[in-house]
mmCIF file of C-alpha atoms in Angstrom:
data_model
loop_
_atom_site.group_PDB
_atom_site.id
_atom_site.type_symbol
_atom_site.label_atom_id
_atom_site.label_comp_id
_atom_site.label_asym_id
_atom_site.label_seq_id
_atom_site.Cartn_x
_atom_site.Cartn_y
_atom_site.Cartn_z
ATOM 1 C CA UNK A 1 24.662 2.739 4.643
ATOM 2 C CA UNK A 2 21.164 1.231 3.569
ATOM 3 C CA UNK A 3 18.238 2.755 4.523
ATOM 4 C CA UNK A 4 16.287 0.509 6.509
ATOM 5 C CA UNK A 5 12.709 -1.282 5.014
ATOM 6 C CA UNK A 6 10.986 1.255 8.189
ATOM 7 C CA UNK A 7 12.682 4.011 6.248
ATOM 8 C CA UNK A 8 12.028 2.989 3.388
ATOM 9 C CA UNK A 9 8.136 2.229 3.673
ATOM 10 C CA UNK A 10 7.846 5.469 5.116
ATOM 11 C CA UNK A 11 9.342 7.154 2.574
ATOM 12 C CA UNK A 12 7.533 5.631 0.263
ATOM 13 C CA UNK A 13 3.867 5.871 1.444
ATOM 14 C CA UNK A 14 4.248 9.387 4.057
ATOM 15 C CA UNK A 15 1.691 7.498 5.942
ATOM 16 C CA UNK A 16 1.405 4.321 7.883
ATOM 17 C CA UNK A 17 0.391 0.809 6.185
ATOM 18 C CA UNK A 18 -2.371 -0.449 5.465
ATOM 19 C CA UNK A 19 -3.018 -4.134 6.272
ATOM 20 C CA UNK A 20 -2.158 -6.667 3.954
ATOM 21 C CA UNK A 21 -4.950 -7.236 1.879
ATOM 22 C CA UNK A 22 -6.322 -9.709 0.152
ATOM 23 C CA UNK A 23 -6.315 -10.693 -3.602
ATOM 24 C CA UNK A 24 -10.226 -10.113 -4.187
ATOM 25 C CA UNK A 25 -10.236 -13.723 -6.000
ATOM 26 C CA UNK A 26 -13.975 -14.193 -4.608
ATOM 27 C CA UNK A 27 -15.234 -10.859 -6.787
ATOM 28 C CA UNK A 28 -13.189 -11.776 -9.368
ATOM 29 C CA UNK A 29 -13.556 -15.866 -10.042
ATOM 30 C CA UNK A 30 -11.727 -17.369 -13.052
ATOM 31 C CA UNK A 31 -14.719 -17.429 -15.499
ATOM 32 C CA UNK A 32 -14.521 -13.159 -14.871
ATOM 33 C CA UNK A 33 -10.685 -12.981 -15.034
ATOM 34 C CA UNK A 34 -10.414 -14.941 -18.085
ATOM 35 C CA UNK A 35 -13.341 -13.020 -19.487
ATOM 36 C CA UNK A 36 -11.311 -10.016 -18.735
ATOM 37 C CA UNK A 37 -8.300 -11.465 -20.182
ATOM 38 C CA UNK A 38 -9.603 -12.492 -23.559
ATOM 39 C CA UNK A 39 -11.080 -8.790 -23.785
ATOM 40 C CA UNK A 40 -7.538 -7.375 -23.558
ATOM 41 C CA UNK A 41 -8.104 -5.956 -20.233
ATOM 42 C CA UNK A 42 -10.331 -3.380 -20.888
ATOM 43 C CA UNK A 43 -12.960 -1.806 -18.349
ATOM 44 C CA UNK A 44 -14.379 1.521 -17.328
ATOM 45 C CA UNK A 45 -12.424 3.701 -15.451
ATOM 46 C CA UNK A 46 -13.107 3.309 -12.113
ATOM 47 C CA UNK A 47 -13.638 -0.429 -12.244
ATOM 48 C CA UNK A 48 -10.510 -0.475 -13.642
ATOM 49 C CA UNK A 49 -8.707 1.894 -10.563
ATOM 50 C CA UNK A 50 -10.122 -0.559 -7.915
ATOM 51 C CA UNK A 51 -8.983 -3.505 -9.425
ATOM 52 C CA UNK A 52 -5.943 -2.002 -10.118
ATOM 53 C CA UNK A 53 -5.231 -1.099 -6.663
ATOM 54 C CA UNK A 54 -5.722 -4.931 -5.372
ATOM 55 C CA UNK A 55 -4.089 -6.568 -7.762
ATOM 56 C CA UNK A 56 -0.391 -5.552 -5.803
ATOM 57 C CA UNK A 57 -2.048 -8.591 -3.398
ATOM 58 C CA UNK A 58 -2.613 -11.167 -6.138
ATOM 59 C CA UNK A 59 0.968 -11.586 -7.118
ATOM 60 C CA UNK A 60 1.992 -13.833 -4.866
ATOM 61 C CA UNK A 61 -0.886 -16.505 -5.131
ATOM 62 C CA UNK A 62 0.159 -19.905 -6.002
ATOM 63 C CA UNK A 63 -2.202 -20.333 -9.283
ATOM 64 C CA UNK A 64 -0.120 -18.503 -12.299
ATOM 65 C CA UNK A 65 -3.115 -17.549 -13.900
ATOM 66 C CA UNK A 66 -4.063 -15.468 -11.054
ATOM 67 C CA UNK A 67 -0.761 -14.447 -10.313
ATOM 68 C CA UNK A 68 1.163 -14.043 -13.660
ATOM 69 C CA UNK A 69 -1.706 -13.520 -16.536
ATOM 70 C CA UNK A 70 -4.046 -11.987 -14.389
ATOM 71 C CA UNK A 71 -2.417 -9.842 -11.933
ATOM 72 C CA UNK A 72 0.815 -9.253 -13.370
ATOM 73 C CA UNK A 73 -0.430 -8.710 -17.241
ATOM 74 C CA UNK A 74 -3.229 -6.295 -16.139
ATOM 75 C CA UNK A 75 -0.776 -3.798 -14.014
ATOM 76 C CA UNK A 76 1.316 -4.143 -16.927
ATOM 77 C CA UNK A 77 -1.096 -3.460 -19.536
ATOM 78 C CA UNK A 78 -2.387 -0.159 -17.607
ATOM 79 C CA UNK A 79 1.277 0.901 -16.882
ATOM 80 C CA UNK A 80 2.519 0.539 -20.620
ATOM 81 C CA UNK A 81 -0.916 2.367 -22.321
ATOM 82 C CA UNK A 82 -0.521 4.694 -19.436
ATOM 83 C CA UNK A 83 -4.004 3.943 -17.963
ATOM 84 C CA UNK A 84 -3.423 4.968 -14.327
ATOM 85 C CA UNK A 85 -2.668 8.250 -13.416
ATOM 86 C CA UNK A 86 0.117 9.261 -10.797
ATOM 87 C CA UNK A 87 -2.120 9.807 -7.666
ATOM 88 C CA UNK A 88 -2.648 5.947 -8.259
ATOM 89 C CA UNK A 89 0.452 4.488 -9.704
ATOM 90 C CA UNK A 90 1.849 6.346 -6.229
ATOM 91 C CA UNK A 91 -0.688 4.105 -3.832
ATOM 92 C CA UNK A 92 0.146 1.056 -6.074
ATOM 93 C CA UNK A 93 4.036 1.584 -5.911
ATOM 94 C CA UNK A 94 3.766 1.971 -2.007
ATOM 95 C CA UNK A 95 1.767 -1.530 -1.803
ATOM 96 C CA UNK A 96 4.236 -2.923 -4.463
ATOM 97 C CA UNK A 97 7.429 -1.558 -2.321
ATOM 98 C CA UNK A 98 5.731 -2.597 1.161
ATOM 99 C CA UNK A 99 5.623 -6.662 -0.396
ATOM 100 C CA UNK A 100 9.478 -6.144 -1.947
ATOM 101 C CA UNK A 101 10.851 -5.660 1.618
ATOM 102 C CA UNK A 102 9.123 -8.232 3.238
ATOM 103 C CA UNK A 103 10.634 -11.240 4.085
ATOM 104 C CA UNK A 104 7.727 -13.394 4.741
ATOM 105 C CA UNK A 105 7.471 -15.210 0.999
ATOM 106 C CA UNK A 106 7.451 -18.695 1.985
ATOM 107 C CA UNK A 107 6.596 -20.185 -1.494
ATOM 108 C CA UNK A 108 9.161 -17.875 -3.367
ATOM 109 C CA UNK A 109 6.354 -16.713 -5.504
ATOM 110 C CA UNK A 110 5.206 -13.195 -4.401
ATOM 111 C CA UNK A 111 8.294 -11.147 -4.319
ATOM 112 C CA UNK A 112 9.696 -12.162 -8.129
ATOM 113 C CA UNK A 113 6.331 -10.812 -9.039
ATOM 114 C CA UNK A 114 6.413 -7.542 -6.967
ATOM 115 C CA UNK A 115 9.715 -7.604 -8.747
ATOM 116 C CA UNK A 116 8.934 -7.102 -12.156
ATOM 117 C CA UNK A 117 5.640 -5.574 -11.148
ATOM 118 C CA UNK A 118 7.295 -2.627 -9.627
ATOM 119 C CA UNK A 119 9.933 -2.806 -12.927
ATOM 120 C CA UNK A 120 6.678 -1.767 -15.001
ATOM 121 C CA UNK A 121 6.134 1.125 -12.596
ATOM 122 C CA UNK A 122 9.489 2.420 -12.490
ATOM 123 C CA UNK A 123 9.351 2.209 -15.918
ATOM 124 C CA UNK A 124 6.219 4.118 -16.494
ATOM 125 C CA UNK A 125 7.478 6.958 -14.139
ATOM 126 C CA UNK A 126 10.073 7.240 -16.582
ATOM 127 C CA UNK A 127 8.105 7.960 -19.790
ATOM 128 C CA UNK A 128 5.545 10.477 -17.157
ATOM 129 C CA UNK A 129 7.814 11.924 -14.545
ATOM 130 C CA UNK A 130 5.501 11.845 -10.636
ATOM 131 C CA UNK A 131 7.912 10.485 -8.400
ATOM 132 C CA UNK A 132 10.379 12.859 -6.367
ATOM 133 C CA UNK A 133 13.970 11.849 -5.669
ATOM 134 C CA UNK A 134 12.747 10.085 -1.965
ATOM 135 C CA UNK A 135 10.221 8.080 -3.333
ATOM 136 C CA UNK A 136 12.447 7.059 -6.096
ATOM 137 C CA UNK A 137 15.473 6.099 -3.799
ATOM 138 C CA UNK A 138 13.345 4.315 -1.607
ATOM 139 C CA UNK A 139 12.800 1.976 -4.633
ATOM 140 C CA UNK A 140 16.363 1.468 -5.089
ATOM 141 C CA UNK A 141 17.219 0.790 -1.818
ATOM 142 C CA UNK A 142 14.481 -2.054 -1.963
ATOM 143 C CA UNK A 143 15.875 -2.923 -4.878
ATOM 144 C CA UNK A 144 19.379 -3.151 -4.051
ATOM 145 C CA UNK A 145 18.147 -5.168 -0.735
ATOM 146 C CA UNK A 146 16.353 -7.663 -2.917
ATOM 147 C CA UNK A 147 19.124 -8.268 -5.403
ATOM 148 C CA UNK A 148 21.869 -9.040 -2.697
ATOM 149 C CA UNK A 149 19.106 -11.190 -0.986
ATOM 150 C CA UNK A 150 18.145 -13.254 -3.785
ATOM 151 C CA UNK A 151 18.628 -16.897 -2.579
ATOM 152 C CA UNK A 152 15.838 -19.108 -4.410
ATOM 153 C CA UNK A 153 17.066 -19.400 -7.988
ATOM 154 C CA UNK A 154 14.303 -21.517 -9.023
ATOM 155 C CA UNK A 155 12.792 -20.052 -12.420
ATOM 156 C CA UNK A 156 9.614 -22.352 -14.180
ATOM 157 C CA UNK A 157 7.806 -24.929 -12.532
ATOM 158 C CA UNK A 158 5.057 -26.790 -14.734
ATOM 159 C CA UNK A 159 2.745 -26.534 -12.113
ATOM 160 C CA UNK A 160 3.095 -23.653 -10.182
ATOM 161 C CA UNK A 161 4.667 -21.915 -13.294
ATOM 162 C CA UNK A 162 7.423 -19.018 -13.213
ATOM 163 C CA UNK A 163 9.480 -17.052 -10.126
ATOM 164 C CA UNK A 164 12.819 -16.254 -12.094
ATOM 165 C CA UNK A 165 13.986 -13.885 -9.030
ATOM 166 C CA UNK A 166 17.352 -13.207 -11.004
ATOM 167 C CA UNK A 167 14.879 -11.990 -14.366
ATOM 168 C CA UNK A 168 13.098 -10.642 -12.654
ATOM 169 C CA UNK A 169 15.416 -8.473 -10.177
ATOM 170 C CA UNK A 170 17.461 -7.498 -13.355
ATOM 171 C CA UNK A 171 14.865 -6.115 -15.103
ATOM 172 C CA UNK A 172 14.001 -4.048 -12.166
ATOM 173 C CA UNK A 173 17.582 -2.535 -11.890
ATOM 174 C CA UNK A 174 17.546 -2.340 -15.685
ATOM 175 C CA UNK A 175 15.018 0.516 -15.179
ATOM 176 C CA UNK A 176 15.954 1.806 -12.025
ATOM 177 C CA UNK A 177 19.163 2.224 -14.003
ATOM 178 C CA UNK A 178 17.688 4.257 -16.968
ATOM 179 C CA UNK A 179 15.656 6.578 -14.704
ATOM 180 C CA UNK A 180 16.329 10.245 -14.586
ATOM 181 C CA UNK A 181 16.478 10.038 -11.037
ATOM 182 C CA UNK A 182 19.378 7.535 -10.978
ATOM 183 C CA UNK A 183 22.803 9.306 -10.938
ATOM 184 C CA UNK A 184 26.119 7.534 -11.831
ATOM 185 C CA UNK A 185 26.907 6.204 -8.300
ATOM 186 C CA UNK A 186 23.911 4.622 -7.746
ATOM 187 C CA UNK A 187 23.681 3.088 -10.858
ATOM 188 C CA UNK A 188 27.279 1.857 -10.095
ATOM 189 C CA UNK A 189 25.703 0.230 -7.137
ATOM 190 C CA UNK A 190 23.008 -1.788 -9.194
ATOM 191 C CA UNK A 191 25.339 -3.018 -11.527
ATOM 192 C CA UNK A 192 28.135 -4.258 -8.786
ATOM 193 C CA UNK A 193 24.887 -5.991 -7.565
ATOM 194 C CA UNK A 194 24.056 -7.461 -10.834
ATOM 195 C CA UNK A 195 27.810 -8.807 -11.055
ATOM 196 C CA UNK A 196 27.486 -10.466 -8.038
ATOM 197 C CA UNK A 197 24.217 -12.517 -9.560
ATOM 198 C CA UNK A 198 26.356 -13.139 -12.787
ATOM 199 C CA UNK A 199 27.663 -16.877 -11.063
ATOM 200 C CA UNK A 200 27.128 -16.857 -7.294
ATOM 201 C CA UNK A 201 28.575 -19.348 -5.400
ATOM 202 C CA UNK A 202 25.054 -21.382 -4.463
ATOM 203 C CA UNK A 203 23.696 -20.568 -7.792
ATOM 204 C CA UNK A 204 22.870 -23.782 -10.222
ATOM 205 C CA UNK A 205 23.191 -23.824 -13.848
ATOM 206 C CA UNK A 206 20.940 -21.062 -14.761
ATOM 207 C CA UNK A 207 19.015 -22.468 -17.793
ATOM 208 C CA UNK A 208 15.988 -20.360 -18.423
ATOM 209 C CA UNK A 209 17.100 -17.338 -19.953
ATOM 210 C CA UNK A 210 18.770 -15.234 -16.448
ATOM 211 C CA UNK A 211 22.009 -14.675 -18.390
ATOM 212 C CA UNK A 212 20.222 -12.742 -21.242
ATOM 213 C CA UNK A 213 17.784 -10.798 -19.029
ATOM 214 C CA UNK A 214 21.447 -10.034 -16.757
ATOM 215 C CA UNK A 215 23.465 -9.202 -19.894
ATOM 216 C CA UNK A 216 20.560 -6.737 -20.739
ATOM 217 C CA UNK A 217 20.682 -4.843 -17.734
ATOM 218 C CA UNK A 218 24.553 -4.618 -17.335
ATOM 219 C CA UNK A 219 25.032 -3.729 -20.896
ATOM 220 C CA UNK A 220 21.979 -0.562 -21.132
ATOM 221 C CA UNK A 221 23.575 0.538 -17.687
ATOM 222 C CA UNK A 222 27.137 0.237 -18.684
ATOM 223 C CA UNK A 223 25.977 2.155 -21.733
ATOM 224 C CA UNK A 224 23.872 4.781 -20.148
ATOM 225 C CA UNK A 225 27.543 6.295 -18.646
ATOM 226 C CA UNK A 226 29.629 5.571 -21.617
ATOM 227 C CA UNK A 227 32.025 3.638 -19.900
ATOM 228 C CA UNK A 228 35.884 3.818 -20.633
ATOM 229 C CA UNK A 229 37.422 0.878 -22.112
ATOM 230 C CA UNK A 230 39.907 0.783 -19.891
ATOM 231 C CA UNK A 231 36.965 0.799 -16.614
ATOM 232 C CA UNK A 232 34.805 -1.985 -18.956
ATOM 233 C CA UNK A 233 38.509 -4.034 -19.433
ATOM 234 C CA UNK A 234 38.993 -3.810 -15.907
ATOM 235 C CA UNK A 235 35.296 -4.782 -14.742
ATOM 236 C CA UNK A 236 35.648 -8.025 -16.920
ATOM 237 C CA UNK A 237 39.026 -8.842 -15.783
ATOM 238 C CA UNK A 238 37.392 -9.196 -12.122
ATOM 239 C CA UNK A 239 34.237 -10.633 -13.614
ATOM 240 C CA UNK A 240 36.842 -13.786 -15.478
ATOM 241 C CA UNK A 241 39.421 -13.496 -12.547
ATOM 242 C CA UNK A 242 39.076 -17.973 -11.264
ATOM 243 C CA UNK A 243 39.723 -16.914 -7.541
ATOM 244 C CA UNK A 244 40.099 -18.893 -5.422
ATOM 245 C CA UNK A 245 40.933 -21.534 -8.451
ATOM 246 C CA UNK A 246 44.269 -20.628 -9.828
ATOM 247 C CA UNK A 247 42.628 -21.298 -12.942
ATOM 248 C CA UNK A 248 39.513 -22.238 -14.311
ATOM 249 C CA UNK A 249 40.124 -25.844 -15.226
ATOM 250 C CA UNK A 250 39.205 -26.001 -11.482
ATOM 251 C CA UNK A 251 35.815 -25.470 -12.228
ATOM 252 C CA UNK A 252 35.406 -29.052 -13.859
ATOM 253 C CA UNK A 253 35.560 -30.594 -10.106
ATOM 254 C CA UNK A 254 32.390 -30.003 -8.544
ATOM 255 C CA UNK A 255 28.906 -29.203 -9.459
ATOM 256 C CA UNK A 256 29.484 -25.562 -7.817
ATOM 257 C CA UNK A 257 32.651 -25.199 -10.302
ATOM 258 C CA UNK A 258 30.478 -26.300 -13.531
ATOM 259 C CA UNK A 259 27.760 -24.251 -13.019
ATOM 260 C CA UNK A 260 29.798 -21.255 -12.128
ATOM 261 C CA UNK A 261 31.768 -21.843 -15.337
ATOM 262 C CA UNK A 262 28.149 -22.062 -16.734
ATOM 263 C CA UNK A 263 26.650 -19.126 -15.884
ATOM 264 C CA UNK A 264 30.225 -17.035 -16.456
ATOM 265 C CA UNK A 265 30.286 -17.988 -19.911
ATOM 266 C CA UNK A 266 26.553 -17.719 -20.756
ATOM 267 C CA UNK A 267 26.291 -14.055 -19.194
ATOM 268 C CA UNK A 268 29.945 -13.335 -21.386
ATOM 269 C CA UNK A 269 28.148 -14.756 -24.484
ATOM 270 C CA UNK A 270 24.734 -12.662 -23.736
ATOM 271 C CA UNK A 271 26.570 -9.652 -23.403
ATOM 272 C CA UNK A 272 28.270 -10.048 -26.185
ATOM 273 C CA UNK A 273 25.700 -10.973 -28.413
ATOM 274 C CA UNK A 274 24.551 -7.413 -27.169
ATOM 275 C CA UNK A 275 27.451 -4.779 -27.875
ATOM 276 C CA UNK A 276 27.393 -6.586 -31.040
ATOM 277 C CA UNK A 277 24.021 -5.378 -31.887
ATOM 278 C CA UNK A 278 24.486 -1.747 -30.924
ATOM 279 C CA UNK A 279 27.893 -1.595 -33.065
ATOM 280 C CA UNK A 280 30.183 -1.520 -29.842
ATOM 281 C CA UNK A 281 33.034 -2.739 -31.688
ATOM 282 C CA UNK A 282 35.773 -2.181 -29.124
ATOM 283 C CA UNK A 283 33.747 -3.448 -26.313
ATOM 284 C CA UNK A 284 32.635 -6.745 -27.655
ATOM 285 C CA UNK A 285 36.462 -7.785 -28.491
ATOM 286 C CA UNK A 286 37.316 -7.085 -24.904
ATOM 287 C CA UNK A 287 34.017 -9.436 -24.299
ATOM 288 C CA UNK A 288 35.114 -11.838 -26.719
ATOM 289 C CA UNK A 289 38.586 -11.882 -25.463
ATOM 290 C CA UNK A 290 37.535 -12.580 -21.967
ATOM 291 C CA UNK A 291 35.369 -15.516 -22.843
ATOM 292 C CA UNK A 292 38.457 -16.735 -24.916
ATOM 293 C CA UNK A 293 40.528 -16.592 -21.843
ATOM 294 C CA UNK A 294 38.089 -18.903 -20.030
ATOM 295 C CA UNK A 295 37.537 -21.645 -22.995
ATOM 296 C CA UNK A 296 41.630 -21.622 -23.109
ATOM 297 C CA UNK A 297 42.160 -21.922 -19.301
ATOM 298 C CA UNK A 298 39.800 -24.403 -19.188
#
């Protein structure tokens, strides 16, 4: 069973909640924040730690220079040149988790960014071990919650620029997946997730770039376990079965049918494109065979 989002939040922080906060948009106005972002990001510690801890807030605002080149490339700056240390990648993690399972994301904006936000965490905890095993779990669970949810597939918007849930969630399970802290049935669990965002049923065409960022994922975390090629054969046989179509020329009569045909065939192509690259002979024939079986069929 899942743990709940209580469960989960309390794992996570060992504390109540704070309130929501508020992205601090009034001390930081855009003729600051772009001053900040032309100077790579760079300020004293301490400055740095408080801003750091509010930014979790700004990442669902609806400008995307707040949002994504602010709020996101900051935490992601700090995170990769290891500029925070564990005491506060811990508070910012709990904040980050606390958005993830929250429903409440009218616009579709916030929890996309969470996503990858908390991808750059779980990341850095990686390369600098601080989490335990709870803490960690607690972010899979959210994780796993989010995936399964995932029912806005809009990805780049001129305006209101990027959410990309699908990226976004598959990058996070890409480094859940390489953790220490992720054994082989969990990571079993994030990639039957990731299959089921391959071609859902009330998915469009995906057309900016979710196959690649869903091969990626599926093919380090099929990799990380050295998977059988009789277990990879099987997984793609389910992945290429046509059910409920007795075949996949079916797919040419509806919209559904094309873009499920789509997305099969662009993930099949991405993935192979990758075991190709890291000299996976065996396993990119079976790839190759299974997108063969589709263009034939259909």
């Amino acid at each position: 069973m899942r743990p709940s989002p209580a469960w989960i939040l309390a794992v996570a922080c060992g504390c109540a909640l704070e309130a929501a906060a508020a992205c601090p948009t009034e001390d930081w106005p855009a003729s600051r924040r772009e001053r900040l972002i032309a100077a790579g990001f760079e300020l004293q510690p301490g400055e740095r730690e408080t801003l750091a801890r509010e930014l979790p807030d700004c990442l669902g605002e609806a400008d995307p220079r707040v949002r994504d080149e602010f709020a996101l490339a900051a935490l992601t700056h700090w995170l990769r040149g290891a500029a925070l240390e564990a005491p506060l990648r811990r508070e910012i993690g709990a904040r980050l988790l606390a958005l993830l399972v929250d429903p409440q994301d009218a616009s579709g904006l916030r929890r996309p960014f969470v996503a990858i936000a908390l991808a750059e965490l779980v990341r850095a905890d990686r390369l600098a071990p601080d989490y335990d095993q709870a803490r960690h779990d607690a972010f899979l669970a959210a994780a796993l919650g989010y995936l399964d949810g995932i029912d806005d597939y809009r990805a780049f918007d001129p305006r209101e620029g990027w959410r990309h849930a699908v990226a976004h969630a598959a990058d996070l399970a890409l480094q859940l997946g390489l953790h220490p802290h992720t054994d082989a049935g969990a990571r079993a669990a994030l990639l039957a997730a990731l299959t089921r965002r391959i071609a859902p049923a009330d998915a469009p065409g995906y057309a900016h770039g979710e196959a690649e960022r869903l091969a990626r994922a599926v093919h380090f975390l099929h990799a990380h376990d050295a998977q059988s090629a009789e277990a990879t054969g099987a997984w793609l046989d389910r992945l290429v079965d046509p059910s409920p179509w007795p075949d996949w020329s079916h797919s040419y009569r509806s919209l559904a049918g094309l873009a499920r045909r789509h997305n099969t065939l662009a993930f099949l192509h991405a993935l192979g494109f990758a075991a190709r690259a890291n000299g996976q002979g065996e396993r990119s024939e079976r790839i190759d065979a299974a997108i063969t079986a589709i263009l034939r069929a259909g």
